[in-house]
Coordinates of N, CA and C and ligand atoms in Angstrom, one line a residue:
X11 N -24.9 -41.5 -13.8 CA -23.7 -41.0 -13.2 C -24.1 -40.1 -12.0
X12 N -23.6 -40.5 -11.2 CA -23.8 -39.1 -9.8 C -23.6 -38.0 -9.5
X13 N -24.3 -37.2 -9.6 CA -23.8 -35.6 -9.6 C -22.5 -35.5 -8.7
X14 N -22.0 -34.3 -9.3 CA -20.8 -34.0 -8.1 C -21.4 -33.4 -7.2
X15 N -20.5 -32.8 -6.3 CA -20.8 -31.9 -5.2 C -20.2 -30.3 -5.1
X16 N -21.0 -30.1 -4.5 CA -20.8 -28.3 -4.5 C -19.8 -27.7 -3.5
X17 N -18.5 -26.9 -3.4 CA -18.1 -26.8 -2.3 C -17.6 -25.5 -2.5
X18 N -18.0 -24.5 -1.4 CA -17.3 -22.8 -1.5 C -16.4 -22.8 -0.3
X19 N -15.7 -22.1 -0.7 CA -14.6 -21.6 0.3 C -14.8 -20.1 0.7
X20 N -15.1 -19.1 1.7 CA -15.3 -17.9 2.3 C -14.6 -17.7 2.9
X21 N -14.5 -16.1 3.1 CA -13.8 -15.2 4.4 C -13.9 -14.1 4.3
X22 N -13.1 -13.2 4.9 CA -12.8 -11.8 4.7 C -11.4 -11.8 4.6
X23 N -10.6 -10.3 3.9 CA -9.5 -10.4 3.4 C -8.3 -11.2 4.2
X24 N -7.4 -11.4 3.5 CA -6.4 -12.3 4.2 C -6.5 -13.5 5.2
X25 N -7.9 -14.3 4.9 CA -8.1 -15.3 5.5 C -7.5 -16.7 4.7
X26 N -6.9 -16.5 3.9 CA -6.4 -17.2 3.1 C -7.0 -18.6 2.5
X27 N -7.4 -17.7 1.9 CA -8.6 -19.1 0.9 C -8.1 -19.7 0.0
X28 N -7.1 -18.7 -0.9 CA -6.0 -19.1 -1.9 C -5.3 -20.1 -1.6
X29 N -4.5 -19.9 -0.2 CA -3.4 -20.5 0.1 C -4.4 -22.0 0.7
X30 N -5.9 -22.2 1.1 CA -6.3 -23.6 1.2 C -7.1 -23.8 0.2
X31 N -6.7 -23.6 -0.9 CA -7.6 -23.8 -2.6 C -6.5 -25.5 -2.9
X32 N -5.3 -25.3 -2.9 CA -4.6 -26.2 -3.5 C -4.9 -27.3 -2.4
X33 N -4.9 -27.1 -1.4 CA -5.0 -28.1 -0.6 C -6.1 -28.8 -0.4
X34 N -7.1 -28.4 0.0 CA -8.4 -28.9 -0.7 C -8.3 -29.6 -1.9
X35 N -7.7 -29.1 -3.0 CA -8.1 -29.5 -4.7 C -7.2 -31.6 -4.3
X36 N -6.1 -31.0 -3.5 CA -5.0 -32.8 -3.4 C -5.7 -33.3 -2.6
X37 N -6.6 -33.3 -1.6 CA -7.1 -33.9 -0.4 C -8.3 -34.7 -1.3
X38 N -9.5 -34.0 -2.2 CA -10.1 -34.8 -2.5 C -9.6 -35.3 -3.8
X39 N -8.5 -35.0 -4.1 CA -8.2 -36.1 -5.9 C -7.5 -37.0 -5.0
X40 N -7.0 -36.7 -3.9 CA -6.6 -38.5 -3.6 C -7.3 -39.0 -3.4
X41 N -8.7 -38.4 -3.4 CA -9.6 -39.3 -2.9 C -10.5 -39.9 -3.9
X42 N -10.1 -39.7 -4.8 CA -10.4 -40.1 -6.5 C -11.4 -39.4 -7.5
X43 N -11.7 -38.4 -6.4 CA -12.3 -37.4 -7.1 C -12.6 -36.5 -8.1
X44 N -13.1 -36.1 -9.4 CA -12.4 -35.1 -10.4 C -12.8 -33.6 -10.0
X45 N -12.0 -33.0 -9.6 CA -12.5 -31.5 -9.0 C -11.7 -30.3 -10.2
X46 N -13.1 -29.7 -10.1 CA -12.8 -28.0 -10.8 C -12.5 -27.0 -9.8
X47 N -11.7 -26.4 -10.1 CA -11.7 -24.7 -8.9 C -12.2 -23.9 -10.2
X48 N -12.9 -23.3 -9.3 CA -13.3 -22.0 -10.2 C -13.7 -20.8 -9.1
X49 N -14.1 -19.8 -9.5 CA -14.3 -18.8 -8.5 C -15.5 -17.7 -8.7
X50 N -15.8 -16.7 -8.4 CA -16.7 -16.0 -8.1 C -16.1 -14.5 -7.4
X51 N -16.6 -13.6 -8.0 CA -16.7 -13.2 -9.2 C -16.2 -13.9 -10.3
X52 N -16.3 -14.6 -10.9 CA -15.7 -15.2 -12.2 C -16.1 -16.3 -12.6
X53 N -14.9 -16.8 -13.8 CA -15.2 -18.2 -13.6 C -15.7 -18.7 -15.6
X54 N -15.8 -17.5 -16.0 CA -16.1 -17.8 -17.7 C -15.1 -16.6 -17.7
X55 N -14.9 -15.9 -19.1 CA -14.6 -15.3 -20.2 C -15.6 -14.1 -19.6
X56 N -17.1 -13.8 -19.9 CA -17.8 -12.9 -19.5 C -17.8 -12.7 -18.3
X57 N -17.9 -13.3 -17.5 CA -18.3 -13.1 -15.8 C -16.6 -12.8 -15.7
X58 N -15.5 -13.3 -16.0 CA -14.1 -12.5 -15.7 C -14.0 -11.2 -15.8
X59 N -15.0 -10.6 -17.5 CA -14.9 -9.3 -17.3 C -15.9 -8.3 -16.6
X60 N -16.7 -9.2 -16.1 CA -17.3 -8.4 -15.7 C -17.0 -8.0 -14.1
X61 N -16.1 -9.1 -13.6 CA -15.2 -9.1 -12.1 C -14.2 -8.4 -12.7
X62 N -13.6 -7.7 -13.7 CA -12.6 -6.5 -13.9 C -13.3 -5.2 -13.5
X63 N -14.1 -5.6 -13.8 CA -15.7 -3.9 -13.8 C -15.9 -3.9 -12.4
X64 N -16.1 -5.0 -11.6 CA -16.5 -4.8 -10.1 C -15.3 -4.5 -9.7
X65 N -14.0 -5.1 -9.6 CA -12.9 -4.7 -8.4 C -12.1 -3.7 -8.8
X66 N -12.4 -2.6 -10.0 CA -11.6 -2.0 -10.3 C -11.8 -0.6 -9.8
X67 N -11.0 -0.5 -8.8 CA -11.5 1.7 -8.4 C -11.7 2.2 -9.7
X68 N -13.1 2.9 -9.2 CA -13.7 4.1 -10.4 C -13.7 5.3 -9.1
X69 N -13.8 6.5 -10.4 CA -14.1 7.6 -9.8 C -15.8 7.8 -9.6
X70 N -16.1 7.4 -10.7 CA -18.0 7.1 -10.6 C -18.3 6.5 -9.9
X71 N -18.8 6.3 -8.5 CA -19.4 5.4 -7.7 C -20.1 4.7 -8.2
X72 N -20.2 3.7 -7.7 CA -21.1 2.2 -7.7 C -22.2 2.5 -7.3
X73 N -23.3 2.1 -7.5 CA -24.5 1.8 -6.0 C -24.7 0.6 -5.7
X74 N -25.0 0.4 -4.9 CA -25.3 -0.7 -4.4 C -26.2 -1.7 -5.4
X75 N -27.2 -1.3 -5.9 CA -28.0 -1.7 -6.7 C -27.3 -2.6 -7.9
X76 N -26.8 -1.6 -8.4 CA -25.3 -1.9 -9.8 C -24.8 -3.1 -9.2
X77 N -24.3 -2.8 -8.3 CA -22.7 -4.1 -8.1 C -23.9 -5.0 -7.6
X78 N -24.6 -5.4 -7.2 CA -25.5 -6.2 -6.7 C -25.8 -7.1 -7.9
X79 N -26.2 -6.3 -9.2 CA -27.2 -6.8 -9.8 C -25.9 -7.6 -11.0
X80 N -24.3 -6.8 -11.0 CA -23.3 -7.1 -11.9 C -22.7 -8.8 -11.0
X81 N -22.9 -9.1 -10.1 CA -22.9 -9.9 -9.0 C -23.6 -11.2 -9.4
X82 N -24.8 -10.9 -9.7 CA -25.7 -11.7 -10.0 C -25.5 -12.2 -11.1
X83 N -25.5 -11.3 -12.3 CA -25.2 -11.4 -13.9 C -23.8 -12.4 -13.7
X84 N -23.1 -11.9 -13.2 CA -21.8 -12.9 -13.3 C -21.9 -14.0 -12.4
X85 N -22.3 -14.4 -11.9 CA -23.2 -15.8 -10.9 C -24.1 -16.6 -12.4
X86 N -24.8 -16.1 -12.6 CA -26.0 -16.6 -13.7 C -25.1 -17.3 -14.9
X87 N -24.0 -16.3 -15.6 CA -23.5 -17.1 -16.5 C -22.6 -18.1 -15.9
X88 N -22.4 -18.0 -14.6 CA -20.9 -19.1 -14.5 C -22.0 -20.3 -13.7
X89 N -23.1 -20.4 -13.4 CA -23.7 -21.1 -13.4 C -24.0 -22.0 -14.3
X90 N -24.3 -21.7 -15.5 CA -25.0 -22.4 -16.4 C -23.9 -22.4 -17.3
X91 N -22.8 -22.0 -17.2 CA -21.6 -22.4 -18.1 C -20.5 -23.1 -17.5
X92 N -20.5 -23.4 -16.5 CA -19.5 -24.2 -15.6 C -20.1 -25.1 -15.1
X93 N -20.6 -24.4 -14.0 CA -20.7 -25.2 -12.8 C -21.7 -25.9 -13.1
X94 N -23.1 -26.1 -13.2 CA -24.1 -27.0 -13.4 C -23.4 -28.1 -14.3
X95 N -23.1 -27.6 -15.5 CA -22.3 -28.6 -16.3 C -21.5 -29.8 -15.7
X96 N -20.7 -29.1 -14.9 CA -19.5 -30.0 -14.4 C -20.3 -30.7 -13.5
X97 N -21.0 -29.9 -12.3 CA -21.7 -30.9 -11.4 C -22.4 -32.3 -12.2
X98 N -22.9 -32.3 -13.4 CA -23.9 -32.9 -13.7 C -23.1 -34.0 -14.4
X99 N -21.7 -33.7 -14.6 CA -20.8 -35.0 -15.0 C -20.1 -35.1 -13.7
X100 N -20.7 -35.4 -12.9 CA -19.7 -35.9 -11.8 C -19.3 -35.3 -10.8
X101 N -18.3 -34.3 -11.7 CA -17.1 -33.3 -10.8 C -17.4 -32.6 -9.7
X102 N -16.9 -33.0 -9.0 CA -16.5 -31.7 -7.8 C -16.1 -30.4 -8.1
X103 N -17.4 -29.3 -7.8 CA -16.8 -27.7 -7.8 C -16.1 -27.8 -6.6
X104 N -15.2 -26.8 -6.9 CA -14.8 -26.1 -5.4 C -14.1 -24.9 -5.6
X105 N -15.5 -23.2 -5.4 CA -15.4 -22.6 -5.9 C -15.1 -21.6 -4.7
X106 N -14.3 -20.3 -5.4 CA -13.5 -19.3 -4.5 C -14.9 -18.2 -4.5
X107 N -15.6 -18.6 -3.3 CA -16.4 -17.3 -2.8 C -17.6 -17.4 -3.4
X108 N -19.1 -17.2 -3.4 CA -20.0 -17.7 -4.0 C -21.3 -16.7 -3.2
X109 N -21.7 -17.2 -2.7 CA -23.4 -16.5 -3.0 C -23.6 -16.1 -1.1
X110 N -22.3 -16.7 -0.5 CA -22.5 -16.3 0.6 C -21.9 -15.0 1.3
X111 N -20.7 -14.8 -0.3 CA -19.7 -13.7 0.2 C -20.8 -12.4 0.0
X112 N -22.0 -12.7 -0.9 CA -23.0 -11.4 -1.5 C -24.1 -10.9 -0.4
X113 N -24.2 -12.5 0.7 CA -24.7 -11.6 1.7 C -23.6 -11.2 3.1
X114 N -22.2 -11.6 2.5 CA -21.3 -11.0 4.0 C -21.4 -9.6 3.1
X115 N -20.6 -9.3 1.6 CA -20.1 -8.2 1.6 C -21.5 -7.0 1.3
X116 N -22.3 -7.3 -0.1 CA -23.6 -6.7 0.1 C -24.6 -6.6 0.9
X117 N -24.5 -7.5 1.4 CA -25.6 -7.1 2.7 C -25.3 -7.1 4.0
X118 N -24.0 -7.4 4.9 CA -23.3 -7.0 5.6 C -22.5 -5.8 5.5
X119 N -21.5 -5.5 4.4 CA -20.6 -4.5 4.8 C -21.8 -3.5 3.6
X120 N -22.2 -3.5 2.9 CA -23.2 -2.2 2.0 C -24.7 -2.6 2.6
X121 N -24.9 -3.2 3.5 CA -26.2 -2.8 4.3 C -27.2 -3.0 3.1
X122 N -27.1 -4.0 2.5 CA -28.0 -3.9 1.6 C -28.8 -5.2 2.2
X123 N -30.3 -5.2 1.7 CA -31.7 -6.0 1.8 C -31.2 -7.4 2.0
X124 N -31.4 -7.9 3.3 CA -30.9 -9.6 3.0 C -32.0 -10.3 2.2
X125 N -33.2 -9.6 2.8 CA -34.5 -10.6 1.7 C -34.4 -10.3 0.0
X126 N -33.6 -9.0 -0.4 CA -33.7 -8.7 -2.1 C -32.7 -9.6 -2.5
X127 N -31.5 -10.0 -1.4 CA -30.5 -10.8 -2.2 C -30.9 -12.3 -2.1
X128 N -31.8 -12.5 -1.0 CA -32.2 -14.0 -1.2 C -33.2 -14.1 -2.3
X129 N -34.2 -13.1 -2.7 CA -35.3 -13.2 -3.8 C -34.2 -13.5 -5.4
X130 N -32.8 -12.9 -5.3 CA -32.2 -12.9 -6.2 C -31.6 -13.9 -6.6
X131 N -31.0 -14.7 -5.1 CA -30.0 -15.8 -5.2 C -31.2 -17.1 -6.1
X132 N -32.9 -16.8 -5.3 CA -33.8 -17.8 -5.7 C -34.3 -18.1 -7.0
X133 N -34.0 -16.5 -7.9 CA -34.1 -16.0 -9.0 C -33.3 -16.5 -9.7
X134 N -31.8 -16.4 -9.3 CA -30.5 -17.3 -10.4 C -30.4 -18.8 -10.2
X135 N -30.2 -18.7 -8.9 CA -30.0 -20.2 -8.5 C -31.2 -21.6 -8.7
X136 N -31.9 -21.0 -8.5 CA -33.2 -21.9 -8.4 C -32.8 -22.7 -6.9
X137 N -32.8 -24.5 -7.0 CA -32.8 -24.7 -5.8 C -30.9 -24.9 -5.2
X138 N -30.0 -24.8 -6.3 CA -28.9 -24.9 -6.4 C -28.4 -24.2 -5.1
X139 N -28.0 -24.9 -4.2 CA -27.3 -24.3 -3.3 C -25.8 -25.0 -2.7
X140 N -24.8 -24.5 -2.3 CA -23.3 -25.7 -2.0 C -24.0 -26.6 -1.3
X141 N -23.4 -27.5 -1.2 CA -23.8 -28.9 -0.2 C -22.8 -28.7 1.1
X142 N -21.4 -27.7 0.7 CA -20.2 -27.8 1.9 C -19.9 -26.1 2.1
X143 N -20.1 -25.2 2.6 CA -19.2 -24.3 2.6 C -18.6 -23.8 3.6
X144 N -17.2 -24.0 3.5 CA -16.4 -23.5 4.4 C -15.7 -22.0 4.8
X145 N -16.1 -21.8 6.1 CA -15.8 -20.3 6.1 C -14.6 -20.2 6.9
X146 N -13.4 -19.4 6.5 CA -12.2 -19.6 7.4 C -12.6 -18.1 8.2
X147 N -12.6 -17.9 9.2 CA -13.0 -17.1 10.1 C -11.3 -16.2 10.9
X148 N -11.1 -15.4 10.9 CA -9.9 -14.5 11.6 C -10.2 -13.7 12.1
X149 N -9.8 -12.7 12.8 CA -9.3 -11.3 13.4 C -9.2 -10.4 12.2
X150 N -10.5 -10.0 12.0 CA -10.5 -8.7 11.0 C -8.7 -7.8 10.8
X151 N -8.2 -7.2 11.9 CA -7.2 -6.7 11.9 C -6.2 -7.7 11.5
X152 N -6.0 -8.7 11.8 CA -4.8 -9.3 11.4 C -5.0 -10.3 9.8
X153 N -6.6 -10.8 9.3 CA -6.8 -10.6 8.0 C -5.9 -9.4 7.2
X154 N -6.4 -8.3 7.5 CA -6.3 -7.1 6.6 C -4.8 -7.4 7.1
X155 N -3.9 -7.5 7.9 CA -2.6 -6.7 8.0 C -2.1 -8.5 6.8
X156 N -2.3 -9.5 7.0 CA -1.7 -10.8 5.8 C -1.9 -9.6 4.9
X157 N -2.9 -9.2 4.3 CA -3.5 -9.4 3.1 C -2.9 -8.0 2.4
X158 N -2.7 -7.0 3.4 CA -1.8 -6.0 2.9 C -0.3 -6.0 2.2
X159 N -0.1 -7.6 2.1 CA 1.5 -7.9 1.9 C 1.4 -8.0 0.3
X160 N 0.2 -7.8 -0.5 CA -0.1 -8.1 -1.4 C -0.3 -7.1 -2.1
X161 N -0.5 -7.1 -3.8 CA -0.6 -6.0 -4.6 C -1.7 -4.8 -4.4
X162 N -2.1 -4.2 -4.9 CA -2.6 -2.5 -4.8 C -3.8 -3.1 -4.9
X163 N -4.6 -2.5 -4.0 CA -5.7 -2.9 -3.3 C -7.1 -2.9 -4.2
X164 N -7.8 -3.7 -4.3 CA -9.0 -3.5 -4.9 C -10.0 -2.3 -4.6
X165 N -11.3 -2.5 -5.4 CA -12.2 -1.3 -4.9 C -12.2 -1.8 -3.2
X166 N -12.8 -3.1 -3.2 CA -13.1 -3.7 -2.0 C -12.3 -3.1 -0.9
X167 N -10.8 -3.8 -1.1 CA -9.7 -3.7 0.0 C -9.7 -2.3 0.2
X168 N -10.2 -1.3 0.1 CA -10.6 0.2 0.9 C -11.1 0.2 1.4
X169 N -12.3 -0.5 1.8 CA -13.3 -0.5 2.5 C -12.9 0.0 4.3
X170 N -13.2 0.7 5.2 CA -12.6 0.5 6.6 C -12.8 -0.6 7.4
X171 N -12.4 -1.0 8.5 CA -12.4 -1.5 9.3 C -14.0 -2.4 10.1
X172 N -14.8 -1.6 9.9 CA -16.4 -1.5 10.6 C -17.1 -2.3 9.1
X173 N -16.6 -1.9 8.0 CA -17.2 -3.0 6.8 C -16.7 -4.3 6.9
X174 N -15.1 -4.6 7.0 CA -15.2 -5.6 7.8 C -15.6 -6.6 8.6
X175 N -15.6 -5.5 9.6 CA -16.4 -6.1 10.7 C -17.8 -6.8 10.3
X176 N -18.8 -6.0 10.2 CA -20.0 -6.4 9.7 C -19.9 -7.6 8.5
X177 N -19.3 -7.5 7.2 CA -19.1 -8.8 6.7 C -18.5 -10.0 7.6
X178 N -17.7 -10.0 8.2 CA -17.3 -11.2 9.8 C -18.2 -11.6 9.8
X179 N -19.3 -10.5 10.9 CA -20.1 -10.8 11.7 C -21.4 -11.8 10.7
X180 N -21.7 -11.3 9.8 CA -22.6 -12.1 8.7 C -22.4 -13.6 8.0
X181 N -20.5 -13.8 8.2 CA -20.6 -15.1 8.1 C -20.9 -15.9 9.0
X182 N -20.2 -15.6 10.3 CA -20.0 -16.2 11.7 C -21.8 -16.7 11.6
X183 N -22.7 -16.1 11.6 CA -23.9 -15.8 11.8 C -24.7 -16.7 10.8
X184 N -24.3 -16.7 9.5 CA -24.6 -18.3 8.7 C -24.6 -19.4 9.2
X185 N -22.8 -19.8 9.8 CA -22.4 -20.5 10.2 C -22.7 -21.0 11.0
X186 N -23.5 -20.2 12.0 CA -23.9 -20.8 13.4 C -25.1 -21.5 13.5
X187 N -25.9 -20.6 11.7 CA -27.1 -21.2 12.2 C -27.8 -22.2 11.2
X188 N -26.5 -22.3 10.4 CA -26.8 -23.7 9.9 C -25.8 -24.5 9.7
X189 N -25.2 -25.0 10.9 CA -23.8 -26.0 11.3 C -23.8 -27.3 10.0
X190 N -25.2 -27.7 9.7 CA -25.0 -28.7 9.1 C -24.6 -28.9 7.5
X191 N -24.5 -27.5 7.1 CA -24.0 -27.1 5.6 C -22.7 -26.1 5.8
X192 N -22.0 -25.5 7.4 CA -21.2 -24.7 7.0 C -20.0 -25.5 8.1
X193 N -18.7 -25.3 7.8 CA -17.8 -25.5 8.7 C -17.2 -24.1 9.0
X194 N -17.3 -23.7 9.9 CA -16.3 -22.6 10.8 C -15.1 -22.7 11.0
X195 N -14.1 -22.3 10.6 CA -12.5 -22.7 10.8 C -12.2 -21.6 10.9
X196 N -11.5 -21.7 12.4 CA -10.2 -20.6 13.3 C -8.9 -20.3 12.0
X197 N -9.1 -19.5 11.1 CA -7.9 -19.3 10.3 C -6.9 -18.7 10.7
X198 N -7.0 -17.9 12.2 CA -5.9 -17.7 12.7 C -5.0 -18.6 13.4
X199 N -5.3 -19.9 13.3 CA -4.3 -21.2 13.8 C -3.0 -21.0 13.1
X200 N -1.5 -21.8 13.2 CA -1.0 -22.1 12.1 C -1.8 -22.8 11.3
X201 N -1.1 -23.2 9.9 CA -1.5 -23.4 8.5 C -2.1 -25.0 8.8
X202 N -1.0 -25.7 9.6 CA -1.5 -27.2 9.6 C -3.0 -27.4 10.4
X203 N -3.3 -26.5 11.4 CA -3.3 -26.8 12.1 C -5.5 -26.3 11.3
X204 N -5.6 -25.0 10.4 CA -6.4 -24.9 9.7 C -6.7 -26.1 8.6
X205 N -5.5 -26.9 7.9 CA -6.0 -27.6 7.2 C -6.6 -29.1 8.2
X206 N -6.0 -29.1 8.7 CA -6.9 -30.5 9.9 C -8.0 -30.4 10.1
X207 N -8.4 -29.0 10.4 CA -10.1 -28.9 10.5 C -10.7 -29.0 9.0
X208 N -10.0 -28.5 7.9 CA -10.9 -28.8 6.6 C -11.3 -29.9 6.0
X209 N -9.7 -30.8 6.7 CA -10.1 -32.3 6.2 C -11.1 -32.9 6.9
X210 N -11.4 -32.5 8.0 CA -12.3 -33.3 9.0 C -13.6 -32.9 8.6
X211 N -13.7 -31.3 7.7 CA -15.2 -31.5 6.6 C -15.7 -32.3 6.1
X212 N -14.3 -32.2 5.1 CA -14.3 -32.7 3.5 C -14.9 -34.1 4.1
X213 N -14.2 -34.8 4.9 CA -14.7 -35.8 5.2 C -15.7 -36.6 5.3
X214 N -16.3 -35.5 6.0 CA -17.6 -35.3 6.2 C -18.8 -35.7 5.5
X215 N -18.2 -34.3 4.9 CA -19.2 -34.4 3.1 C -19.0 -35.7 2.2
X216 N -17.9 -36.4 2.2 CA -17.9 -37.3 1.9 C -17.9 -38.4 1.8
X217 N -17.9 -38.7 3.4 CA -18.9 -40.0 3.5 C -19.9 -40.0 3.5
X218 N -21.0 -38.6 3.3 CA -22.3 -38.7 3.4 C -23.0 -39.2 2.8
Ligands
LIG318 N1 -17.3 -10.1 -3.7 C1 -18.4 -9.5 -3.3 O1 -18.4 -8.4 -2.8 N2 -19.6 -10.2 -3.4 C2 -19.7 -11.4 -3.9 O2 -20.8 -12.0 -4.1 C3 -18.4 -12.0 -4.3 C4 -17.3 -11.4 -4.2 C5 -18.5 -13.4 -4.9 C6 -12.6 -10.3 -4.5 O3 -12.6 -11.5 -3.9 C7 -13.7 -9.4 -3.9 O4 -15.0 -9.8 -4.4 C8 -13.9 -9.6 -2.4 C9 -15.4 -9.5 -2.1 C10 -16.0 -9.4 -3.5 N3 -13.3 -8.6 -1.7 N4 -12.2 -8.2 -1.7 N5 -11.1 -7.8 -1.7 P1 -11.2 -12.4 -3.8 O5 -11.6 -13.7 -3.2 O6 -10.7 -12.5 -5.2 O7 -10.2 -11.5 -3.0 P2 -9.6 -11.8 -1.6 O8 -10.7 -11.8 -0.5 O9 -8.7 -10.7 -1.4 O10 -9.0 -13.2 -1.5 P3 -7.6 -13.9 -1.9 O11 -6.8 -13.1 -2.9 O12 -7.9 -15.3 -2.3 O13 -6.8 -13.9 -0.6 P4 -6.9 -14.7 0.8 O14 -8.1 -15.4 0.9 O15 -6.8 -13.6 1.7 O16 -5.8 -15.8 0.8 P5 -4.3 -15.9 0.7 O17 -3.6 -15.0 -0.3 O18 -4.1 -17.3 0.6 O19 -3.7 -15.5 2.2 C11 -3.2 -14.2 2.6 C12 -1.8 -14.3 3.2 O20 -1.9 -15.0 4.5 C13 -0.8 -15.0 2.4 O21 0.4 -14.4 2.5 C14 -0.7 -16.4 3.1 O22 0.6 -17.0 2.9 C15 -1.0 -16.0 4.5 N6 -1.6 -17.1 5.3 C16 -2.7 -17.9 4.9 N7 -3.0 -18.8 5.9 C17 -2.2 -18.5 6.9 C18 -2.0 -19.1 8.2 N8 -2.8 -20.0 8.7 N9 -1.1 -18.6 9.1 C19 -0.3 -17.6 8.6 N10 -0.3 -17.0 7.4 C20 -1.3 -17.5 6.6

C-alpha cells in the first residue's frame, strides 16, 4: 500500500487556517483520497491535555524551556499515535500547525535556539518531515484585528505586536528558502481567491 502524505497548514493569528482546513479536506476527497485533520498542539486524548496546559494563562510563568519541551511531548505522542499510523495506511494527514509553527513561535517570537529545536524536532521526528506545507502569510495587524472577533484570548493571543512580527518573519523565511516543500499564500486576498493558490499546491503534491 502507499504511504499517505504529510500536509501542515501555518500562520500567525487570524490567518485563517480553520476557515481553509474544510476546504482542503473536499479538494483532496474528491480526489479520492482518504484524509485525516488533526492538529498540533493536539491531536490524541494526552497531547489535547497537554495543549489545555500550554494555551491556558497562568499566573506562574512558563519558560521557554517548559513550553518547548511540553511542545515536543505533545508532537511525540501524536506522532506515534496518529499520524505515522494513518500515514502508513494510506491516508492523507493534513494537520493544523506542526513543527514549523515551533520554530515561528519558539524560536521566532521567544527567541529561543533554532539549532536546540532542530536537535529536537531530529530527536522526535526522526526523518519524518511534511512533504507539503502551506503557509498562509498576512499583515500581522490585520491577522490580529480577524482574529480578535473571536473568544478570550489564549496565553499566545497576548503576545504584542513585535512577537508577531518575528514569528511572520520566520515563516516567510522557511518558505523562501525551501520553495520546493513550502507554498506561500497572500491570505490577505479574498477567500476565493486564497483557495486557488492552495489548489494549485495540492496539485502539485499530487501529481508528484
Ligand atoms: N503553538 C506554538 O507556539 N508552537 C507550536 O509548535 C505549535 C503551536 C504547534 C494555538 O494554535 C497556539 O499554539 C498558537 C501557537 C501555538 N498561537 N496562538 N494563538 P491554533 O492554531 O489553535 O490557534 P490560532 O492560530 O488562533 O488558529 P485558528 O483558531 O485556527 O484561527 P485562524 O487560523 O486564525 O483561522 P480562522 O478562524 O479560519 O480565521 C480568522 C477569521 O478570519 C475568521 O473570522 C474568518 O472568517 C476570517 N477569514 C479567513 N480567511 C479570510 C479571507 N481570505 N478574507 C477575509 N476574512 C477571512
Amino acid at each position: 500500500m502507499n504511504q499517505g502524505r504529510f500536509i501542515t497548514i501555518e500562520g500567525t493569528e487570524g490567518v485563517g487556517k480553520s476557515t481553509n482546513l474544510a476546504f482542503i479536506r473536499q479538494w483532496l476527497e474528491a480526489r479520492g483520497q482518504r484524509v485525516l485533520v488533526t492538529r498540533e498542539p493536539g491531536g490524541t486524548p494526552l497531547a489535547e491535555d497537554i495543549r489545555t496546559l500550554l494555551l491556558s494563562p497562568r499566573e506562574e510563568p512558563v519558560t521557554p524551556m517548559t513550553e518547548l519541551l511540553m511542545i515536543f511531548a505533545a508532537r511525540a505522542q501524536h506522532l506515534e499515535q496518529v499520524v505515522k499510523p494513518a500515514l502508513a495506511r494510506g491516508t492523507w494527514v493534513l494537520c493544523d500547525r506542526f513543527t514549523d509553527s515551533t520554530y515561528a513561535y519558539q524560536g521566532g517570537g521567544r527567541g529561543f535556539d533554532q539549532q536546540v529545536i532542530a536537535q529536537l524536532e531530529d530527536l522526535v521526528q526522526g526523518s519524518l518531515r511534511p512533504d507539503l506545507t502551506l503557509v498562509l502569510d498576512i499583515d500581522v495587524k490585520e491577522g490580529l484585528s480577524r482574529a480578535s472577533q473571536r473568544s478570550d484570548p489564549d496565553r499566545f493571543e497576548g503576545e504584542t505586536l513585535a512577537f508577531f512580527e518575528r514569528v511572520r518573519a520566520v515563516y516567510r523565511g522557511l518558505a523562501e528558502r525551501a520553495p520546493e516543500r513550502y507554498a506561500l499564500v497572500d491570505a490577505g486576498q479574498p477567500l476565493a481567491d486564497v483557495q486557488r493558490e492552495l489548489a494549485d499546491a495540492l496539485a502539485s503534491l499530487a501529481n508528484s
